[in-house]
CSV table of C-alpha atoms in Angstrom, one decimal:
chain,number,residue,atom,x,y,z
A,1,UNK,CA,174.0,231.4,173.7
A,2,UNK,CA,175.8,234.7,174.0
A,3,UNK,CA,178.8,234.9,176.2
A,4,UNK,CA,180.0,237.9,178.2
A,5,UNK,CA,183.5,236.9,179.3
A,6,UNK,CA,186.7,238.7,178.8
A,7,UNK,CA,188.0,242.0,179.9
A,8,UNK,CA,186.5,245.5,179.8
A,9,UNK,CA,188.1,248.8,180.8
A,10,UNK,CA,186.4,252.1,181.5
A,11,UNK,CA,187.6,255.4,180.0
A,12,UNK,CA,189.7,257.5,182.3
A,13,UNK,CA,187.6,259.1,185.0
A,14,UNK,CA,184.6,256.9,184.3
A,15,UNK,CA,183.2,253.6,185.6
A,16,UNK,CA,182.6,250.4,183.7
A,17,UNK,CA,178.9,251.2,183.8
A,18,UNK,CA,179.5,254.2,181.7
A,19,UNK,CA,179.5,254.1,177.9
A,20,UNK,CA,181.3,253.9,175.7
A,21,UNK,CA,183.9,251.7,177.3
A,22,UNK,CA,187.6,252.3,176.6
A,23,UNK,CA,188.0,248.6,175.7
A,24,UNK,CA,185.9,245.6,175.3
A,25,UNK,CA,187.5,242.3,174.5
A,26,UNK,CA,184.1,240.9,173.4
A,27,UNK,CA,184.3,243.2,170.4
A,28,UNK,CA,186.2,241.9,167.5
A,29,UNK,CA,189.7,243.3,166.7
A,30,UNK,CA,192.0,243.4,163.8
A,31,UNK,CA,194.9,241.3,164.9
A,32,UNK,CA,198.3,240.3,163.5
A,33,UNK,CA,200.4,237.3,164.4
A,34,UNK,CA,203.8,238.8,165.2
A,35,UNK,CA,205.8,235.6,165.3
A,36,UNK,CA,208.6,235.8,162.7
A,37,UNK,CA,207.6,232.4,161.4
A,38,UNK,CA,204.2,233.6,160.4
A,39,UNK,CA,205.6,236.2,158.0
A,40,UNK,CA,202.4,238.2,158.7
A,41,UNK,CA,204.2,241.5,159.1
A,42,UNK,CA,207.2,242.9,157.3
A,43,UNK,CA,209.1,246.0,156.4
A,44,UNK,CA,211.7,245.9,153.5
A,45,UNK,CA,213.1,247.9,150.7
A,46,UNK,CA,212.6,246.4,147.2
A,47,UNK,CA,213.3,247.3,143.6
A,48,UNK,CA,210.6,245.5,141.7
A,49,UNK,CA,212.3,242.9,139.7
A,50,UNK,CA,209.9,243.2,136.7
A,51,UNK,CA,210.5,243.5,133.0
A,52,UNK,CA,210.6,246.9,131.3
A,53,UNK,CA,207.5,246.9,129.2
A,54,UNK,CA,206.6,249.2,126.3
A,55,UNK,CA,203.0,250.3,126.7
A,56,UNK,CA,201.2,251.4,123.5
A,57,UNK,CA,198.5,253.9,124.3
A,58,UNK,CA,196.0,252.9,121.7
A,59,UNK,CA,196.2,249.2,122.3
A,60,UNK,CA,194.4,247.1,124.9
A,61,UNK,CA,197.0,245.3,126.9
A,62,UNK,CA,197.4,244.2,130.5
A,63,UNK,CA,200.5,242.6,132.1
A,64,UNK,CA,200.6,241.5,135.8
A,65,UNK,CA,204.2,240.8,137.0
A,66,UNK,CA,204.6,239.3,140.4
A,67,UNK,CA,207.8,240.4,142.2
A,68,UNK,CA,207.3,239.2,145.8
A,69,UNK,CA,205.1,236.6,147.5
A,70,UNK,CA,204.6,234.7,150.8
A,71,UNK,CA,202.3,231.9,151.9
A,72,UNK,CA,200.1,233.2,154.7
A,73,UNK,CA,199.0,229.8,156.0
A,74,UNK,CA,195.6,231.0,157.2
A,75,UNK,CA,192.4,229.0,156.7
A,76,UNK,CA,190.7,231.9,154.8
A,77,UNK,CA,191.5,234.8,152.5
A,78,UNK,CA,192.8,237.4,155.0
A,79,UNK,CA,192.6,241.1,155.2
A,80,UNK,CA,195.9,242.9,154.5
A,81,UNK,CA,197.3,246.4,154.8
A,82,UNK,CA,200.0,247.7,152.5
A,83,UNK,CA,201.9,250.9,152.7
A,84,UNK,CA,204.5,251.8,150.2
A,85,UNK,CA,207.0,254.7,150.5
A,86,UNK,CA,208.5,255.7,147.1
A,87,UNK,CA,212.2,256.1,147.9
A,88,UNK,CA,213.6,256.4,144.4
A,89,UNK,CA,212.1,256.6,141.0
A,90,UNK,CA,212.8,257.9,137.4
A,91,UNK,CA,212.6,261.7,136.9
A,92,UNK,CA,209.1,261.6,135.5
A,93,UNK,CA,207.9,260.4,138.9
A,94,UNK,CA,209.7,263.2,140.8
A,95,UNK,CA,206.5,264.6,142.4
A,96,UNK,CA,205.7,261.2,143.9
A,97,UNK,CA,209.0,260.8,145.7
A,98,UNK,CA,208.9,260.6,149.4
A,99,UNK,CA,205.1,260.0,149.5
A,100,UNK,CA,203.2,257.0,151.0
A,101,UNK,CA,200.8,255.0,149.0
A,102,UNK,CA,198.3,252.8,150.8
A,103,UNK,CA,197.2,249.7,149.0
A,104,UNK,CA,198.0,250.9,145.6
A,105,UNK,CA,200.7,253.0,143.9
A,106,UNK,CA,199.2,254.4,140.7
A,107,UNK,CA,201.2,256.1,138.0
A,108,UNK,CA,199.4,257.5,135.0
A,109,UNK,CA,201.6,258.3,132.0
A,110,UNK,CA,198.6,258.9,129.7
A,111,UNK,CA,194.9,258.6,129.9
A,112,UNK,CA,195.4,255.4,127.9
A,113,UNK,CA,198.5,254.0,129.7
A,114,UNK,CA,199.1,253.5,133.4
A,115,UNK,CA,201.1,251.4,135.9
A,116,UNK,CA,200.3,250.3,139.4
A,117,UNK,CA,201.8,248.3,142.3
A,118,UNK,CA,199.4,246.5,144.7
A,119,UNK,CA,198.9,243.3,146.6
A,120,UNK,CA,196.9,240.3,145.5
A,121,UNK,CA,195.5,238.0,148.2
A,122,UNK,CA,194.1,234.6,147.7
A,123,UNK,CA,193.5,231.4,149.8
A,124,UNK,CA,197.2,230.6,150.0
A,125,UNK,CA,199.4,233.6,149.1
A,126,UNK,CA,200.0,237.3,149.3
A,127,UNK,CA,201.8,238.7,146.3
A,128,UNK,CA,203.1,242.1,145.3
A,129,UNK,CA,202.2,242.8,141.6
A,130,UNK,CA,203.3,245.4,139.1
A,131,UNK,CA,200.5,246.0,136.6
A,132,UNK,CA,201.1,247.7,133.3
A,133,UNK,CA,197.9,248.5,131.4
A,134,UNK,CA,197.1,250.3,128.2
A,135,UNK,CA,193.8,251.0,126.5
A,136,UNK,CA,192.5,251.5,123.0
A,137,UNK,CA,190.1,254.4,123.5
A,138,UNK,CA,190.7,256.2,120.2
A,139,UNK,CA,193.9,258.0,121.3
A,140,UNK,CA,196.8,258.2,118.9
A,141,UNK,CA,199.2,255.3,119.2
A,142,UNK,CA,202.0,256.4,121.5
A,143,UNK,CA,204.6,254.3,123.2
A,144,UNK,CA,205.5,254.7,126.9
A,145,UNK,CA,208.1,252.8,128.8
A,146,UNK,CA,207.2,251.4,132.3
A,147,UNK,CA,208.8,253.0,135.3
A,148,UNK,CA,208.5,250.8,138.3
A,149,UNK,CA,211.3,248.5,137.4
A,150,UNK,CA,213.6,251.5,138.0
A,151,UNK,CA,212.0,252.5,141.3
A,152,UNK,CA,212.8,251.7,144.9
A,153,UNK,CA,209.9,251.0,147.4
A,154,UNK,CA,209.9,250.7,151.1
A,155,UNK,CA,207.1,248.3,151.8
A,156,UNK,CA,205.3,247.7,155.1
A,157,UNK,CA,202.7,245.0,155.0
A,158,UNK,CA,200.5,243.4,157.5
A,159,UNK,CA,198.4,240.2,157.1
A,160,UNK,CA,195.6,240.1,159.6
A,161,UNK,CA,194.2,237.0,161.2
A,162,UNK,CA,190.9,238.3,160.1
A,163,UNK,CA,189.0,237.1,157.1
A,164,UNK,CA,188.5,239.5,154.2
A,165,UNK,CA,186.5,237.8,151.5
A,166,UNK,CA,185.5,234.5,150.0
A,167,UNK,CA,187.1,235.5,146.7
A,168,UNK,CA,190.6,236.6,145.9
A,169,UNK,CA,191.1,240.3,145.7
A,170,UNK,CA,193.5,243.1,145.0
A,171,UNK,CA,194.3,245.9,147.4
A,172,UNK,CA,194.0,248.2,144.3
A,173,UNK,CA,190.3,248.7,144.4
A,174,UNK,CA,188.5,249.2,141.1
A,175,UNK,CA,188.4,252.8,140.4
A,176,UNK,CA,185.6,254.1,142.5
B,1,UNK,CA,198.5,261.9,190.5
B,2,UNK,CA,198.8,258.3,189.3
B,3,UNK,CA,197.4,256.9,186.2
B,4,UNK,CA,194.9,254.1,186.6
B,5,UNK,CA,193.9,251.5,184.1
B,6,UNK,CA,195.1,248.4,182.3
B,7,UNK,CA,198.1,248.0,180.0
B,8,UNK,CA,199.1,244.8,178.3
B,9,UNK,CA,202.1,244.7,176.0
B,10,UNK,CA,202.9,242.2,173.2
B,11,UNK,CA,204.5,239.0,174.3
B,12,UNK,CA,208.2,239.5,175.2
B,13,UNK,CA,208.0,243.3,175.3
B,14,UNK,CA,208.6,244.9,178.7
B,15,UNK,CA,205.4,246.9,179.3
B,16,UNK,CA,207.3,249.7,181.1
B,17,UNK,CA,209.4,250.2,178.0
B,18,UNK,CA,206.9,249.4,175.3
B,19,UNK,CA,206.1,251.9,172.6
B,20,UNK,CA,202.4,252.7,172.4
B,21,UNK,CA,202.0,250.5,169.3
B,22,UNK,CA,203.5,247.6,171.1
B,23,UNK,CA,200.6,247.3,173.5
B,24,UNK,CA,197.6,245.1,172.8
B,25,UNK,CA,195.6,246.9,175.4
B,26,UNK,CA,195.9,250.2,177.1
B,27,UNK,CA,192.8,251.7,178.6
B,28,UNK,CA,194.2,255.2,178.1
B,29,UNK,CA,193.3,255.1,174.4
B,30,UNK,CA,190.9,253.6,171.9
B,31,UNK,CA,191.5,250.5,169.8
B,32,UNK,CA,190.1,249.8,166.4
B,33,UNK,CA,187.2,247.7,167.8
B,34,UNK,CA,184.9,245.9,165.4
B,35,UNK,CA,181.3,246.5,166.4
B,36,UNK,CA,179.7,244.5,163.6
B,37,UNK,CA,181.0,242.1,161.0
B,38,UNK,CA,178.6,240.6,158.5
B,39,UNK,CA,178.5,239.0,155.1
B,40,UNK,CA,175.9,240.7,152.9
B,41,UNK,CA,174.3,240.1,149.6
B,42,UNK,CA,171.7,242.2,147.8
B,43,UNK,CA,170.2,242.7,144.4
B,44,UNK,CA,168.0,245.6,143.5
B,45,UNK,CA,166.4,246.6,140.2
B,46,UNK,CA,166.0,250.4,140.1
B,47,UNK,CA,163.2,250.8,137.6
B,48,UNK,CA,162.9,254.5,137.8
B,49,UNK,CA,165.5,257.3,137.8
B,50,UNK,CA,165.2,258.2,141.4
B,51,UNK,CA,167.3,257.7,144.6
B,52,UNK,CA,166.7,254.6,146.7
B,53,UNK,CA,168.4,253.2,149.8
B,54,UNK,CA,168.7,249.5,150.1
B,55,UNK,CA,169.6,248.3,153.6
B,56,UNK,CA,172.6,246.0,153.7
B,57,UNK,CA,173.2,245.8,157.5
B,58,UNK,CA,172.2,247.4,160.8
B,59,UNK,CA,174.9,248.5,163.1
B,60,UNK,CA,172.7,250.4,165.6
B,61,UNK,CA,175.6,252.3,167.1
B,62,UNK,CA,173.7,255.6,167.2
B,63,UNK,CA,176.5,257.5,165.5
B,64,UNK,CA,178.0,257.5,162.0
B,65,UNK,CA,180.8,254.9,162.1
B,66,UNK,CA,183.9,254.3,160.0
B,67,UNK,CA,183.4,251.1,158.1
B,68,UNK,CA,185.1,249.0,155.4
B,69,UNK,CA,183.6,246.8,152.7
B,70,UNK,CA,185.4,243.8,151.2
B,71,UNK,CA,183.8,243.1,147.8
B,72,UNK,CA,183.3,239.5,146.7
B,73,UNK,CA,181.4,240.4,143.6
B,74,UNK,CA,179.4,243.3,142.3
B,75,UNK,CA,177.8,244.4,139.1
B,76,UNK,CA,175.6,247.1,137.7
B,77,UNK,CA,173.7,246.5,134.6
B,78,UNK,CA,173.5,247.7,131.9
B,79,UNK,CA,177.0,248.8,133.0
B,80,UNK,CA,178.1,245.3,133.8
B,81,UNK,CA,181.3,244.5,135.7
B,82,UNK,CA,182.7,244.6,139.1
B,83,UNK,CA,183.4,248.3,139.2
B,84,UNK,CA,182.2,251.4,140.9
B,85,UNK,CA,180.3,249.8,143.8
B,86,UNK,CA,182.1,251.7,146.5
B,87,UNK,CA,180.5,255.0,145.4
B,88,UNK,CA,177.1,253.5,146.2
B,89,UNK,CA,177.8,252.4,149.8
B,90,UNK,CA,176.8,254.6,152.7
B,91,UNK,CA,176.6,254.5,156.5
B,92,UNK,CA,174.4,256.6,158.7
B,93,UNK,CA,173.9,256.4,162.5
B,94,UNK,CA,172.0,253.1,162.3
B,95,UNK,CA,172.6,251.2,159.1
B,96,UNK,CA,174.8,250.5,156.1
B,97,UNK,CA,173.1,251.0,152.7
B,98,UNK,CA,173.5,250.5,149.0
B,99,UNK,CA,172.4,253.9,147.6
B,100,UNK,CA,171.2,253.9,144.0
B,101,UNK,CA,169.9,256.5,141.6
B,102,UNK,CA,170.3,255.5,137.9
B,103,UNK,CA,168.1,252.8,136.5
B,104,UNK,CA,169.5,249.4,136.3
B,105,UNK,CA,170.0,246.3,138.3
B,106,UNK,CA,172.6,246.5,141.1
B,107,UNK,CA,174.1,243.5,142.8
B,108,UNK,CA,176.6,243.4,145.6
B,109,UNK,CA,178.1,240.7,147.8
B,110,UNK,CA,180.8,241.1,150.4
B,111,UNK,CA,181.8,241.5,154.0
B,112,UNK,CA,181.0,244.6,156.0
B,113,UNK,CA,183.2,245.5,159.0
B,114,UNK,CA,182.0,248.4,161.1
B,115,UNK,CA,184.4,250.0,163.5
B,116,UNK,CA,183.5,251.7,166.8
B,117,UNK,CA,184.9,255.0,165.4
B,118,UNK,CA,182.4,257.9,165.6
B,119,UNK,CA,183.3,259.7,162.4
B,120,UNK,CA,181.8,263.0,163.6
B,121,UNK,CA,183.7,263.0,166.9
B,122,UNK,CA,187.1,264.5,167.3
B,123,UNK,CA,189.5,262.4,169.3
B,124,UNK,CA,193.2,262.5,170.2
B,125,UNK,CA,194.9,259.9,172.3
B,126,UNK,CA,197.5,260.7,174.9
B,127,UNK,CA,201.1,259.6,174.1
B,128,UNK,CA,202.8,257.9,177.0
B,129,UNK,CA,205.2,255.5,175.3
B,130,UNK,CA,208.7,256.6,174.2
B,131,UNK,CA,207.7,255.7,170.6
B,132,UNK,CA,210.9,253.8,170.2
B,133,UNK,CA,210.3,250.1,169.9
B,134,UNK,CA,211.3,248.1,172.9
B,135,UNK,CA,213.3,245.0,172.0
B,136,UNK,CA,211.4,241.7,172.1
B,137,UNK,CA,212.7,238.9,174.3
B,138,UNK,CA,211.7,235.3,174.2
B,139,UNK,CA,208.9,234.8,176.7
B,140,UNK,CA,206.1,232.4,177.4
B,141,UNK,CA,204.2,235.0,179.5
B,142,UNK,CA,201.2,236.7,178.1
B,143,UNK,CA,197.4,236.8,178.0
B,144,UNK,CA,194.8,235.6,175.7
B,145,UNK,CA,191.0,235.7,175.6
B,146,UNK,CA,188.9,233.4,173.4
B,147,UNK,CA,186.1,234.9,171.4
B,148,UNK,CA,183.5,232.5,172.7
B,149,UNK,CA,180.8,234.1,170.5
B,150,UNK,CA,182.7,232.8,167.4
B,151,UNK,CA,182.5,229.3,168.8
B,152,UNK,CA,185.8,228.1,167.2
B,153,UNK,CA,189.1,227.0,168.7
B,154,UNK,CA,190.2,226.6,172.2
B,155,UNK,CA,192.6,228.3,174.6
B,156,UNK,CA,195.5,226.0,173.6
B,157,UNK,CA,195.3,227.1,169.9
B,158,UNK,CA,198.6,228.4,168.5
B,159,UNK,CA,197.2,230.8,165.9
B,160,UNK,CA,195.4,234.1,166.4
B,161,UNK,CA,192.1,233.4,164.7
B,162,UNK,CA,190.0,232.2,167.7
B,163,UNK,CA,191.1,235.0,170.0
B,164,UNK,CA,189.8,238.5,170.6
B,165,UNK,CA,193.0,239.4,172.5
B,166,UNK,CA,196.3,237.5,172.3
B,167,UNK,CA,199.6,239.0,173.4
B,168,UNK,CA,201.3,236.9,170.7
B,169,UNK,CA,199.8,239.3,168.2
B,170,UNK,CA,199.4,243.0,167.5
B,171,UNK,CA,196.3,245.1,167.7
B,172,UNK,CA,195.6,248.4,166.1
B,173,UNK,CA,195.2,251.4,168.4
B,174,UNK,CA,193.9,254.8,167.4
B,175,UNK,CA,195.9,258.0,167.9
B,176,UNK,CA,193.5,260.4,166.4
B,177,UNK,CA,190.2,260.6,164.5
B,178,UNK,CA,187.9,263.2,163.2
B,179,UNK,CA,186.8,265.1,160.1
B,180,UNK,CA,188.3,267.9,158.2
B,181,UNK,CA,187.6,269.8,155.0
B,182,UNK,CA,190.3,269.7,152.3
B,183,UNK,CA,191.9,273.0,151.4
B,184,UNK,CA,190.1,274.3,148.3
B,185,UNK,CA,193.1,276.4,147.2
B,186,UNK,CA,195.7,273.6,147.3
B,187,UNK,CA,193.4,270.6,146.9
B,188,UNK,CA,195.1,268.9,149.8
B,189,UNK,CA,194.1,267.7,153.3
B,190,UNK,CA,196.7,268.4,156.0
B,191,UNK,CA,196.4,267.0,159.6
B,192,UNK,CA,198.5,267.7,162.6
B,193,UNK,CA,198.9,264.2,164.2
B,194,UNK,CA,201.9,264.6,166.6
B,195,UNK,CA,202.2,260.8,167.0
B,196,UNK,CA,206.0,261.2,166.8
B,197,UNK,CA,206.6,259.2,163.5
B,198,UNK,CA,204.9,258.8,160.1
B,199,UNK,CA,201.8,256.9,160.9
B,200,UNK,CA,199.4,254.5,159.1
B,201,UNK,CA,196.0,255.9,158.3
B,202,UNK,CA,192.6,255.5,156.7
B,203,UNK,CA,190.4,258.1,155.0
B,204,UNK,CA,186.8,258.2,153.9
B,205,UNK,CA,184.5,260.9,152.5
B,206,UNK,CA,181.8,262.4,154.7
B,207,UNK,CA,178.8,264.2,153.4
B,208,UNK,CA,175.9,266.0,154.9
B,209,UNK,CA,172.8,266.7,152.9
B,210,UNK,CA,169.7,268.5,153.9
B,211,UNK,CA,167.4,265.6,153.0
B,212,UNK,CA,169.3,263.3,155.4
B,213,UNK,CA,168.8,263.6,159.2
B,214,UNK,CA,172.3,262.6,159.8
B,215,UNK,CA,175.7,262.9,158.1
B,216,UNK,CA,176.7,259.9,156.2
B,217,UNK,CA,180.0,258.4,155.2
B,218,UNK,CA,181.6,256.2,152.5
B,219,UNK,CA,183.8,253.2,153.2
B,220,UNK,CA,187.4,253.7,154.5
B,221,UNK,CA,190.2,253.1,152.1
B,222,UNK,CA,194.0,253.6,152.2
B,223,UNK,CA,194.2,254.5,148.5
B,224,UNK,CA,190.9,256.0,147.2
B,225,UNK,CA,188.2,258.3,148.5
B,226,UNK,CA,184.8,257.8,146.9
B,227,UNK,CA,182.0,260.2,146.3
B,228,UNK,CA,178.8,260.6,144.4
B,229,UNK,CA,180.5,262.2,141.4
B,230,UNK,CA,184.2,262.2,141.9
B,231,UNK,CA,186.5,259.5,143.1
B,232,UNK,CA,190.2,260.1,143.6
B,233,UNK,CA,193.4,258.1,144.3
B,234,UNK,CA,195.4,259.8,146.9
B,235,UNK,CA,198.9,259.6,148.5
B,236,UNK,CA,200.3,260.9,151.8
B,237,UNK,CA,203.4,262.8,152.8
B,238,UNK,CA,204.1,262.4,156.5
B,239,UNK,CA,206.6,263.4,159.1
B,240,UNK,CA,206.6,262.9,162.9
B,241,UNK,CA,204.0,265.7,163.4
B,242,UNK,CA,202.0,266.3,160.2
B,243,UNK,CA,200.4,264.3,157.4
B,244,UNK,CA,199.3,265.8,154.1
B,245,UNK,CA,197.0,263.9,151.7
B,246,UNK,CA,196.9,264.8,148.0
B,247,UNK,CA,195.2,263.4,145.0
B,248,UNK,CA,197.3,261.3,142.6
B,249,UNK,CA,195.6,262.4,139.4
B,250,UNK,CA,193.3,265.1,140.6
B,251,UNK,CA,192.7,267.3,143.6
B,252,UNK,CA,190.7,266.0,146.5
B,253,UNK,CA,188.0,268.2,147.9
B,254,UNK,CA,185.2,268.1,150.4
B,255,UNK,CA,185.0,266.8,154.0
B,256,UNK,CA,186.9,263.7,155.0
B,257,UNK,CA,186.8,261.4,158.0
B,258,UNK,CA,190.3,260.2,159.0
B,259,UNK,CA,191.8,257.7,161.4
B,260,UNK,CA,195.5,258.1,162.3
B,261,UNK,CA,196.7,254.8,163.9
B,262,UNK,CA,199.5,254.5,166.4
B,263,UNK,CA,201.0,251.9,164.1
B,264,UNK,CA,204.1,253.4,162.3
B,265,UNK,CA,204.3,253.4,158.5
B,266,UNK,CA,208.0,252.4,158.6
B,267,UNK,CA,208.3,250.0,161.6
B,268,UNK,CA,207.0,246.5,161.6
B,269,UNK,CA,206.5,245.6,165.2
């Protein structure tokens, strides 16, 4: 049985019989629990407390370092939004300063060595992760030093009371 | 002349002082409504090198909508692994598709969420709030509407999940949406938003091809824009009036659908 209960609102100057409506509460909505106890929304500055790693371009290696996490206490794996403002960073990242990164902050030092910051969401937790990855793709072996441990991020995150997936996921999508 | 309509603020926020983003309902602007939400699963063996469209879901909105896709698993053999599936997803004015061309077996499983955002329409919301967050006071007054079509929970529930509207929570309202072509000289996409602070946002790529009767769009993302040949990570530089998108490793080019939300990028409230 389909229910039509709730609230609808017409667009300015129109009637509720006109379409589209300005608002329909029988449509789903992305929603966020704003109670402080939920921890489903937050804004903070953070310097990732992660180790300085040496990345050897020419060697397959992947390190995921967790530097922040909460328990979301939802009965499913939720959708999240993540926006990061790069407030301070080493000189080699100067062109990225003052820019917002949604879901994933990606730094490429070489075609065979990169670093990224993203969220990982599973059935219990939401975590911020710094990933350092290098590849053996035939390039000469060159060492790079990771950068995010010397950076400052302003993080805004939102955990929605909306299910995302039945499997854990990262907000850094696989390269499309 | 008076303004007519409905306004409901978040619990504990004085509606007369609320910033726009502190309202869970204001009939003067659009909210990010979800028209269709569906778990999908498909496997297709493309035996010949030719384009095919595999239907994943029907939205039936009559316009090209913004949508997102949460991948549970995907693979493409002989190129196995959960990668690259976003470039194969499309929406037109009726359906969501998996679009394939190369030979191989494609599998995809995930959740589609289609928003009531007409990608090809230009829209700007009025700004009435003072855009400074009103302080929250402790309050037991509010409103909530159960989503009876979900069939879970009851009106006494403390969490947000069973409700389609609940003043204990926040809902995402739209300040502006439309399409724009990136600047081919600078490889950037600049929008005038005038929301009054750096906003949150979503982008997707939009394409029109002569063999299609309608434009089509790729999934929304906050960090990547997909395309048939080129995908690009992007970042944004924003102030109270403008926002500029730029590729992280490469330039971005082509036409993009954008949504600028009233939700600020540097305020959690």
